[in-house]
XYZ file of C-alpha atoms in Angstrom:
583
model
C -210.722 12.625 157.408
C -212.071 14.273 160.795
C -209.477 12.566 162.790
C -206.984 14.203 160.865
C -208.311 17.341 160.725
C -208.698 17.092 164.433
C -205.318 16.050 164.722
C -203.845 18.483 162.096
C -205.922 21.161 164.967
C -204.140 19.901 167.862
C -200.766 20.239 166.256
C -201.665 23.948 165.459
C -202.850 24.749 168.839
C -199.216 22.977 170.202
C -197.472 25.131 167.554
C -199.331 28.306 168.456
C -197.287 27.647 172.336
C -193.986 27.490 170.622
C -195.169 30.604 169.070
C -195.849 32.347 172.640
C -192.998 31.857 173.979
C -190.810 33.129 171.543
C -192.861 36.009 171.691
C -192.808 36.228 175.779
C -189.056 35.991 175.116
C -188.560 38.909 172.905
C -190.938 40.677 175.216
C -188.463 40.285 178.010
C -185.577 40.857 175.771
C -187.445 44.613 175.349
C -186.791 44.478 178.905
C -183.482 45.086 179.422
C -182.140 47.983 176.594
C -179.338 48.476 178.767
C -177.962 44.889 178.070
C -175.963 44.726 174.673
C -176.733 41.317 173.471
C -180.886 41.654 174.110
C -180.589 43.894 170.336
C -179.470 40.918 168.294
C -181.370 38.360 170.518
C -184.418 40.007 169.887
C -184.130 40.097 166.360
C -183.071 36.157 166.382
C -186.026 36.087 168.344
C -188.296 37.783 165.641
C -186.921 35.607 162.865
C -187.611 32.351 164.780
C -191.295 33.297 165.315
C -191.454 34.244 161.341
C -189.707 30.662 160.967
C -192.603 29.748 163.158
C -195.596 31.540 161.456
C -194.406 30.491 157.984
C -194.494 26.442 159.612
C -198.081 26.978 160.860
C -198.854 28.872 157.412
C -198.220 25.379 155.446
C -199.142 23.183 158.698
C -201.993 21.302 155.857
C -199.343 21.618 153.020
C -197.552 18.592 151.874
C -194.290 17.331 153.417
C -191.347 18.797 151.775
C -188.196 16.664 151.681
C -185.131 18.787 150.514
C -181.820 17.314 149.212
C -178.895 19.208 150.257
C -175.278 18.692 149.955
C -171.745 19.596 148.470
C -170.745 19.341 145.266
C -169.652 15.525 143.662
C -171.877 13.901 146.334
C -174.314 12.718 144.290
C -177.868 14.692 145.199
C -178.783 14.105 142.022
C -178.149 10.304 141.109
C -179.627 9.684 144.578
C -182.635 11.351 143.954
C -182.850 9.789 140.704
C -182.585 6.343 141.886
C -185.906 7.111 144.418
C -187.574 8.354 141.306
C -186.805 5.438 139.418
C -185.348 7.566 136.364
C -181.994 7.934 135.533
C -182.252 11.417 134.200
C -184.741 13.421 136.769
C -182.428 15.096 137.684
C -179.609 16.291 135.364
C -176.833 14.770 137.066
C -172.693 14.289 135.373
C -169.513 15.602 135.909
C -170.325 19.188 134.741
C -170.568 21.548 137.682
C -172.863 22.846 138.827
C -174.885 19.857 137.409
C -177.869 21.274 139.076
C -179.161 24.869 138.206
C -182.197 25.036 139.710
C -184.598 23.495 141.792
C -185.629 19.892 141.064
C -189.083 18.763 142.568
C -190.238 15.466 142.264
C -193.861 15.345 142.932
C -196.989 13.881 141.082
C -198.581 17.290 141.655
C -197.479 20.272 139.105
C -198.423 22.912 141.417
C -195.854 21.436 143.851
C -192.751 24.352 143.066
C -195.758 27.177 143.353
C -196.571 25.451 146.797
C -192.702 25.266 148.133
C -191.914 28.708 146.851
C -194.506 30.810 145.939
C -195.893 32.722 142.229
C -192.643 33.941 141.982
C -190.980 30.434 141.689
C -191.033 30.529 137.786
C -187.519 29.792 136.177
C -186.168 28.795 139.310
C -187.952 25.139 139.773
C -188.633 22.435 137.483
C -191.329 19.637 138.487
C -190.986 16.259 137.859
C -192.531 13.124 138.035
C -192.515 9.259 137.517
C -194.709 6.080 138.611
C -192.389 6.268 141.880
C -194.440 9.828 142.319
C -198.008 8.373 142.604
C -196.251 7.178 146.380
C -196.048 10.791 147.082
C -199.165 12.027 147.443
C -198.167 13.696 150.692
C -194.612 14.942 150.270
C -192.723 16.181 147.532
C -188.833 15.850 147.142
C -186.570 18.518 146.386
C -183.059 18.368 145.031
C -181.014 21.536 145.440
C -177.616 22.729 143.607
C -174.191 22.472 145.211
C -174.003 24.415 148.551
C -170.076 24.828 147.040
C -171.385 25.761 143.105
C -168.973 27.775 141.339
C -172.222 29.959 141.111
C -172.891 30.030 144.359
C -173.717 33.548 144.611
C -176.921 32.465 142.523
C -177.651 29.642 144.128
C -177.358 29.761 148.102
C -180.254 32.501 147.869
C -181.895 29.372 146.033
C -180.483 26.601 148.672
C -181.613 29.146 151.862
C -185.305 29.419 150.824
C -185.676 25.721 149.895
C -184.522 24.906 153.358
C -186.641 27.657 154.796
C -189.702 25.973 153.363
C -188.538 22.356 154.113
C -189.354 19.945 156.508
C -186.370 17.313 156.552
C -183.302 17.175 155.204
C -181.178 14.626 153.421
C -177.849 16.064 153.786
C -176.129 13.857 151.525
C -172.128 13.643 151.507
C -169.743 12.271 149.399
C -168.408 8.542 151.897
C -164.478 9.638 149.748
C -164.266 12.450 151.485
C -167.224 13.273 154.179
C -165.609 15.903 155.895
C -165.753 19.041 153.616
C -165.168 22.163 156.235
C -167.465 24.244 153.632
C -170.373 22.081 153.193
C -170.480 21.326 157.452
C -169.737 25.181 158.063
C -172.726 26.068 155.252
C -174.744 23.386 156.567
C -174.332 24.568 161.007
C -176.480 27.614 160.988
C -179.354 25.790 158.547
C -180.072 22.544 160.273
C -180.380 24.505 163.725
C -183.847 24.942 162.562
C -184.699 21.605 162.431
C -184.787 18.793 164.679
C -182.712 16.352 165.369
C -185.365 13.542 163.878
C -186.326 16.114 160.904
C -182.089 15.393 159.673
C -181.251 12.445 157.650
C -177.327 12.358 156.729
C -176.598 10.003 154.309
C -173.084 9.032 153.070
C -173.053 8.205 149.513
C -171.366 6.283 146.936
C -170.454 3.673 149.431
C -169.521 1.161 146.991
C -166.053 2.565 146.210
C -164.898 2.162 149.671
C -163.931 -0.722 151.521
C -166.848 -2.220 153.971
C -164.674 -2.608 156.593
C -162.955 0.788 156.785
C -166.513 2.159 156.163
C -167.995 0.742 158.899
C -165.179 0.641 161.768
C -163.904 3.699 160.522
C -165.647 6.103 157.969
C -169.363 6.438 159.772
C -168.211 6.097 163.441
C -165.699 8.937 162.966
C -168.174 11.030 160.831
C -170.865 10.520 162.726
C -168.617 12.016 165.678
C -167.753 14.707 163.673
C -170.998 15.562 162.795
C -171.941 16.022 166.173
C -169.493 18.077 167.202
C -169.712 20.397 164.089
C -173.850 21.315 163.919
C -175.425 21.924 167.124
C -178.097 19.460 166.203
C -176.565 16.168 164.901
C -178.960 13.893 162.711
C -180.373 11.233 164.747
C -179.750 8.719 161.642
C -176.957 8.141 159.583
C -177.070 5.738 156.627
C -174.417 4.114 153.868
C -176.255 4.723 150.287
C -174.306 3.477 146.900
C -177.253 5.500 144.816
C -175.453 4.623 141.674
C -176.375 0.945 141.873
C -180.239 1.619 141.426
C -180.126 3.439 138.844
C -181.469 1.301 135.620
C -177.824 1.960 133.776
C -174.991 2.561 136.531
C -172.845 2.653 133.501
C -170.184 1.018 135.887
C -166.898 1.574 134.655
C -164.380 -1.302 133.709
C -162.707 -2.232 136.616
C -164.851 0.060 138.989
C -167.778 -1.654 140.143
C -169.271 -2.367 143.534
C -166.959 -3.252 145.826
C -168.979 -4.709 148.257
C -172.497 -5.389 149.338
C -173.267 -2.724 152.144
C -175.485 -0.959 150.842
C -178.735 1.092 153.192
C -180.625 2.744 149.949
C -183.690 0.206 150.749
C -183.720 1.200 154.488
C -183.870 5.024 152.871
C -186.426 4.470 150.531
C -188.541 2.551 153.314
C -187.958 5.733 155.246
C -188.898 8.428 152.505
C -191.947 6.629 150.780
C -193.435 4.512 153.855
C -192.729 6.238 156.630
C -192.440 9.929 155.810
C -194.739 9.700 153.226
C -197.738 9.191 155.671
C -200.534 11.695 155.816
C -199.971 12.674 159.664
C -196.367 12.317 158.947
C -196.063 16.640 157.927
C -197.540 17.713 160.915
C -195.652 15.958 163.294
C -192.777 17.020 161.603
C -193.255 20.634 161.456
C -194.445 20.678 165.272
C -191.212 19.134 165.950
C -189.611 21.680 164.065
C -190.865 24.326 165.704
C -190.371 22.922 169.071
C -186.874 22.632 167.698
C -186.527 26.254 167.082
C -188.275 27.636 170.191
C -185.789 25.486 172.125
C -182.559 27.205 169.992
C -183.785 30.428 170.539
C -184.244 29.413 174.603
C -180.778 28.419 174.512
C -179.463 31.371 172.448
C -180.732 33.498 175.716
C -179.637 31.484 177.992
C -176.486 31.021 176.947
C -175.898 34.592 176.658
C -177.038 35.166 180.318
C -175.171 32.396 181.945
C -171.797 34.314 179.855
C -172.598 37.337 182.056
C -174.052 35.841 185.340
C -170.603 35.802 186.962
C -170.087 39.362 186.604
C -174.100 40.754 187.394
C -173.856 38.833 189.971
C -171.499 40.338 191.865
C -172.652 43.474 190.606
C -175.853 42.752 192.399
C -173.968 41.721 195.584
C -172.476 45.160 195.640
C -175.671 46.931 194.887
C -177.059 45.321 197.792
C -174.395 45.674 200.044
C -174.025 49.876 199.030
C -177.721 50.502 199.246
C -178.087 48.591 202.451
C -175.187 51.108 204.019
C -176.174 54.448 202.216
C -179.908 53.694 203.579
C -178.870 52.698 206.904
C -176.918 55.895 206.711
C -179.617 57.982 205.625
C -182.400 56.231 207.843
C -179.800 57.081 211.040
C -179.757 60.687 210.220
C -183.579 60.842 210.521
C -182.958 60.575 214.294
C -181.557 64.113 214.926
C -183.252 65.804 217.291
C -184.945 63.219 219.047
C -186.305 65.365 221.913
C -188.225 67.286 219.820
C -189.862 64.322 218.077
C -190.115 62.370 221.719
C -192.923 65.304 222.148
C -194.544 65.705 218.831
C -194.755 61.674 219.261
C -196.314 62.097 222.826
C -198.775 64.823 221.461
C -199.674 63.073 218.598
C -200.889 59.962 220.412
C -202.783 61.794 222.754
C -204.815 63.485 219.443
C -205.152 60.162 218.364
C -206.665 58.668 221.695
C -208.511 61.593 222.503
C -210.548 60.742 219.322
C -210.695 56.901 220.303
C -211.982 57.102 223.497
C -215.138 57.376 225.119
C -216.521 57.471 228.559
C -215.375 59.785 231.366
C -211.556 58.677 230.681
C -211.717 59.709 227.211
C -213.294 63.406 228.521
C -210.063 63.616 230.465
C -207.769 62.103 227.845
C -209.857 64.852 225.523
C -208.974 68.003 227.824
C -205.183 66.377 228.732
C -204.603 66.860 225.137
C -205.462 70.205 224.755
C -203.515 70.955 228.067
C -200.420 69.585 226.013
C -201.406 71.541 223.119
C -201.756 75.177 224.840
C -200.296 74.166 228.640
C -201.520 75.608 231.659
C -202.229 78.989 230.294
C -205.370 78.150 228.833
C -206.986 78.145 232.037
C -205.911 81.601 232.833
C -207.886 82.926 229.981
C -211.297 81.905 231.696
C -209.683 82.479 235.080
C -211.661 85.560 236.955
C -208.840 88.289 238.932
C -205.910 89.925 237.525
C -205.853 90.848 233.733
C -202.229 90.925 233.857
C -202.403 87.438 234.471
C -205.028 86.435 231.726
C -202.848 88.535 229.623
C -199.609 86.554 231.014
C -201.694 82.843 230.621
C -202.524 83.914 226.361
C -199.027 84.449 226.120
C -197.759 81.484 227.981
C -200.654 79.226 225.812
C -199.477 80.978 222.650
C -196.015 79.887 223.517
C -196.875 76.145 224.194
C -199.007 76.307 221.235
C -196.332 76.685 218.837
C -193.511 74.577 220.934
C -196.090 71.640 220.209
C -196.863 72.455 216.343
C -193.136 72.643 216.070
C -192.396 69.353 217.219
C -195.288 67.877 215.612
C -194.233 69.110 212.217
C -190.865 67.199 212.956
C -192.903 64.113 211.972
C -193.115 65.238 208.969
C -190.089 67.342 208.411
C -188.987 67.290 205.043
C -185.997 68.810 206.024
C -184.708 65.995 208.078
C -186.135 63.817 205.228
C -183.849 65.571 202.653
C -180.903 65.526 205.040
C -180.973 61.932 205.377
C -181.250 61.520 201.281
C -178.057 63.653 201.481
C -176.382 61.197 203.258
C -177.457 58.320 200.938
C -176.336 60.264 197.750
C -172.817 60.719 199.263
C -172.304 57.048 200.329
C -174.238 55.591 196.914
C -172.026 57.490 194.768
C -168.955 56.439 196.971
C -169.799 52.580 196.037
C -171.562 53.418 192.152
C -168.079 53.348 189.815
C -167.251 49.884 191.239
C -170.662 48.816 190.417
C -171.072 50.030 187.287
C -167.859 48.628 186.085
C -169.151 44.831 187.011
C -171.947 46.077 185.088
C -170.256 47.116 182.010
C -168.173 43.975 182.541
C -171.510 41.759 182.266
C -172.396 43.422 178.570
C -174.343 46.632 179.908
C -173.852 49.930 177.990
C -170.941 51.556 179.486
C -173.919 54.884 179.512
C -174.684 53.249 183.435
C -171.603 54.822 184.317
C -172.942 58.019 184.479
C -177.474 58.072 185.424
C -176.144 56.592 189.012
C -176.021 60.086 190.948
C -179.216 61.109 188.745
C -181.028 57.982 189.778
C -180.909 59.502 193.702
C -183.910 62.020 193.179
C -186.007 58.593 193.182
C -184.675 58.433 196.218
C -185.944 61.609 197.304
C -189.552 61.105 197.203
C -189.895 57.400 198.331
C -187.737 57.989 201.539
C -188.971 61.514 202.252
C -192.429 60.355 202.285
C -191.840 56.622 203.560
C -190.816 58.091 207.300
C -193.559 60.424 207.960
C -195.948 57.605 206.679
C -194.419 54.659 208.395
C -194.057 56.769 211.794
C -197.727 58.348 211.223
C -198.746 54.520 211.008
C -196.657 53.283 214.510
C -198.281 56.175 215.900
C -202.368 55.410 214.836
C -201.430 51.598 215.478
C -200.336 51.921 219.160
C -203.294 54.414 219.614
C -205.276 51.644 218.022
C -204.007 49.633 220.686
C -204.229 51.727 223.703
C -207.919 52.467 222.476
C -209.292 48.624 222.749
C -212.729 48.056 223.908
C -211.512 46.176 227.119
C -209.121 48.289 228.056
C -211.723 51.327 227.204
C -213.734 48.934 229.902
C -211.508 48.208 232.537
C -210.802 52.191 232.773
C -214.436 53.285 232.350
C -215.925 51.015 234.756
C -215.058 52.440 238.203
C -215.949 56.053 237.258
C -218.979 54.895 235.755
C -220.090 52.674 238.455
C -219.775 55.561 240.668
C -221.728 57.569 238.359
C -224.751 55.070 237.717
C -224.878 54.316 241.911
C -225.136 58.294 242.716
C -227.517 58.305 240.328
C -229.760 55.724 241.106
C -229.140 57.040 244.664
C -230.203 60.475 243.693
C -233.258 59.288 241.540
C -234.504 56.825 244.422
C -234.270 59.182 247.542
C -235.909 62.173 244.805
C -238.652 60.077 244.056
C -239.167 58.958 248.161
C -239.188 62.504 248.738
C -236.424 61.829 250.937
C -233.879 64.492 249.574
C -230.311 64.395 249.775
C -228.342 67.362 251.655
C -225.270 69.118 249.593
C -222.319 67.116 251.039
C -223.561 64.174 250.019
C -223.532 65.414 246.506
C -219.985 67.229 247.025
C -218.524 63.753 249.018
C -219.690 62.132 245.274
C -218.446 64.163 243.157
C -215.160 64.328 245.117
C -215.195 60.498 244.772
C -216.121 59.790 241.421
C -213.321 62.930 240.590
C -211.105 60.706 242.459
C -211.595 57.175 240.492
C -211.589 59.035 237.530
C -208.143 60.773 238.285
C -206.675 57.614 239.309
C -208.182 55.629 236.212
C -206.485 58.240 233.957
C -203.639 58.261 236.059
C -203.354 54.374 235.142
C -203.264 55.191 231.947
C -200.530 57.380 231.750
C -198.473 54.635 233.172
C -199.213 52.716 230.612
C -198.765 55.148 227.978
C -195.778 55.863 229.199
C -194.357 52.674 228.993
C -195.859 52.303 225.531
C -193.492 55.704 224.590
C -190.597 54.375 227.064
C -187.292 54.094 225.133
C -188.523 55.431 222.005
C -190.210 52.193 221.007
C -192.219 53.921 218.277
C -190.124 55.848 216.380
C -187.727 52.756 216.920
C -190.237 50.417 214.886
C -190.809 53.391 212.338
C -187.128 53.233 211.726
C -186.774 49.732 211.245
C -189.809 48.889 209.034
C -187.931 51.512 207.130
C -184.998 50.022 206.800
C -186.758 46.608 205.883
C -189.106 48.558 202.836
C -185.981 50.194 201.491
C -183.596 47.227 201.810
C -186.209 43.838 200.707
C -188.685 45.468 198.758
C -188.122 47.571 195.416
C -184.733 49.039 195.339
C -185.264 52.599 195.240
C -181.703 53.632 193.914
C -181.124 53.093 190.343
C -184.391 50.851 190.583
C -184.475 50.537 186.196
C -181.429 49.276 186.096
C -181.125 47.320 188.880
C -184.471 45.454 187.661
C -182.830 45.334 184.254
C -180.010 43.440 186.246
C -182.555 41.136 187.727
C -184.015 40.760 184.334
C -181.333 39.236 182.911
C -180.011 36.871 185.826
C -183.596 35.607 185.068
C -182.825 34.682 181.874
C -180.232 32.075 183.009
């Protein structure tokens, strides 16, 4: 008993997976509103996990065989002859012979089991010594899936299969191939698989063996297969009739031959079905079965409109990839201003890197670019005139320098460039959003594209300032490194720690030092230090030369807006993607 209730666990736990990713799939059906057939694929999505959920609710139930087939093929004699009694099952030449549901089980609470408290009128249990073999499955004859009263009895047929776990689809060998019963049958035995289908062709005997087997099952087995989308993986030649205890042959009508595979079914049913693991297995399988349906359901509908998303991608690509180019391009007007606010800006950022007596000049260069040479007029002793004549000249440079460090930021120029994008997008949108309505999207994409651009707006208008900001602060970075902070330093503060140690030595020898010693050192160590930051100008300047900052700006923008997110239309678009992804 534990090892099948461990086992009987397992299966639930492998079910509960099946279970998951039907859910996961409606989850990314909710996905993509825009595309027309995600409505009804969800909902075939809900119903297979509520096909699933009712298989894991009766995963410890009893196997439930179900009989199903077209009127005259002889459900009910077959059934019969497995029970062992000729009348079981009412069965005749009065259709429908069967009203209701049969069940043959040695358990009475075996219709309350298959279809619930509210099964009363509508099932009839019976039993016979053949039943005491069933104490793990119960069979279940249905009426004709052609009754005359079939309006009262496919509601019947439908929730019998619902709650079953195989299927004997049983045909009449005369005449196999009834359209009706294979076009009722298609949608049902989707649900099952292929190993959970038993078709059985009866009443054998009144064909001949020959034509039955070189003829009859090869061509309906064929025709089975191309008619349901999952064919039964067995089909077997019944004469039913010959076990009951009176055939009640008619003169002149008996058997005509010997062929005859009711044993092999009853083997099938009673030994191998019939096993206590058997239910399980089955229902796992079943399950399995419909998670893969549902799979292909999806996939199939996504591979229909591949072709034309596709493209529709391809062109969305292409147009963004111009209108940002485009729009990217115009952030380059006025590049003299920006070459300053660039130069001035690195100089703020260095001057708050560096140390040491180069980073005291780089400190009062960048004021000098900030206010010019006016600033030192102000402290300047003589003419007020020219004080007055140095605030005006600093007030001057002052704002010449804000300006063109504001155009690092401009939103102006930002909103220029997005300008430019929203002309050439909406140039290129109508032949995109036809390949889109072409590939099953709501013809509404026709219209959001132009309204889509204001996401535009803010990712572009802040990407520039932020990428440029961050070329700026990373060459400034680079410029500021601790050997190259050295190799600058050092002479001025060599020079520095000798005149010191000069000054400190002779002070305490009492051996003083006269005052053009002092002015020959300072001149020196003004020197070095003039030189050192002259040396790195140069290379500042060849770190500026050609615009190579706002040049990487500009192209890590183009990479962010063209390989990462899309920033046009970016809902649908990932709806697009979406969908592709479900091929």
């Amino acid at each position: 008993m534990m090892d099948r209730e461990l086992a009987l666990l397992a299966a639930v736990g492998q079910l509960e997976t099946h279970i998951q990713s039907v859910t996961q799939l409606a989850a990314h059906l909710a996905r993509v509103p825009l595309w027309q057939p995600a409505g009804p694929l969800a909902k075939q999505a809900a119903e297979a996990r509520r096909m699933m959920e009712g298989l894991r609710s009766r995963m410890d139930r009893r196997l439930v065989v179900t009989l199903v087939g077209p009127c005259g093929a002889g459900k009910s004699t077959l059934l019969n002859a497995l029970a062992g009694v000729d009348d079981l099952s009412p069965a005749g030449h009065t259709r429908p012979t069967t009203r209701g549901l049969v069940v043959f089980s040695n358990d009475a609470e075996a219709a309350a089991q298959l279809l619930g408290p509210d099964a009363a009128g509508q099932a009839t249990v019976r039993s016979s010594p053949a039943a005491d073999l069933l104490r793990h499955m119960i069979l279940v004859d249905t009426p004709d899936t052609d009754s005359t009263a079939s309006d009262l009895h496919r509601p019947l047929i439908l929730r019998a299969v619902e709650q079953s776990d195989i299927l004997l689809c049983v045909f009449d060998a005369q005449n196999p191939k009834r359209r009706d019963h294979a076009d009722f049958m298609a949608p049902l035995v989707q649900r099952f698989h292929g190993a959970s289908l038993v078709a059985v062709l009866n009443q054998v005997d009144r064909l001949g063996e020959k034509e039955l087997t070189t003829e009859i099952a090869p061509e309906f087995n064929t025709y089975l297969r191309q008619a349901w989308d999952t064919p039964p993986q067995r089909l077997l030649l019944v004469s039913a009739r010959r076990h009951l205890q009176r055939p009640q042959w008619e003169p002149q009508a008996g058997p005509r031959h010997d062929l005859d595979q009711f044993d092999e079914l009853r083997r099938l049913l009673f030994d191998t079905f019939g096993q206590p693991g058997f239910g399980p297995d089955r229902r796992l399988a079943n399950a399995r079965r419909i998670g893969d349906f549902m799979a292909e359901q999806v996939r199939q509908a996504a591979a229909l409109d591949r072709p034309a998303l596709s493209q529709a991608l391809a062109q969305w690509q292409t147009a963004e990839q111009e209108a940002l180019g485009r729009a990217v391009e115009a952030l380059r007007a006025d590049d003299q201003r920006m070459v300053v606010g660039v130069h001035a800006r690195l100089y703020q950022l260095l001057a708050q890197r560096w140390t040491g007596p180069v980073g005291w000049m780089i400190a009062i260069w960048s004021r000098l670019i900030l206010f010019g040479t006016g600033l030192a007029a102000l402290v300047r002793w003589g003419n007020p005139l020219t004080q007055l004549w140095g605030l005006v000249s600093a007030w001057r440079r002052h704002k010449e320098i804000g300006a063109a460090l504001e155009t690092l930021g401009d939103q102006n120029r930002a909103d220029s460039a997005l300008t430019t994008f929203q002309q050439t997008w909406r140039t290129h949108w109508p032949d995109i959003a036809e390949r889109l309505v072409a590939g099953r999207f709501d013809p509404q994409v026709r219209r959001p594209a132009a309204d889509e651009t204001p996401a535009v707006t803010g990712a572009l208008r802040h990407l520039w300032a932020q990428t440029l900001e961050t070329e700026i602060e990373r060459s400034a970075k680079t410029l500021s490194g601790f050997a190259l902070q050295l190799l600058f330093n050092l002479p001025s503060v060599v020079l520095l720690v000798y005149v010191g140690w000069l000054t400190a030595a002779s002070f305490l020898s009492r051996a003083y030092l006269s005052g053009d010693f002092f002015l020959h050192a300072l001149l020196t160590i003004a020197i070095v230090l003039l030189l050192s930051f002259f040396a790195l100008q140069i290379l500042v300047r060849l770190t500026l030369r050609g615009d190579r900052i706002q040049g990487r700006a500009l192209r890590k923008v183009q990479s962010a807006t063209s390989d990462t997110a899309r920033v046009a239309g970016s809902d649908i678009c990932e709806q697009v993607a979406q969908v592709l992804a479900l091929d």
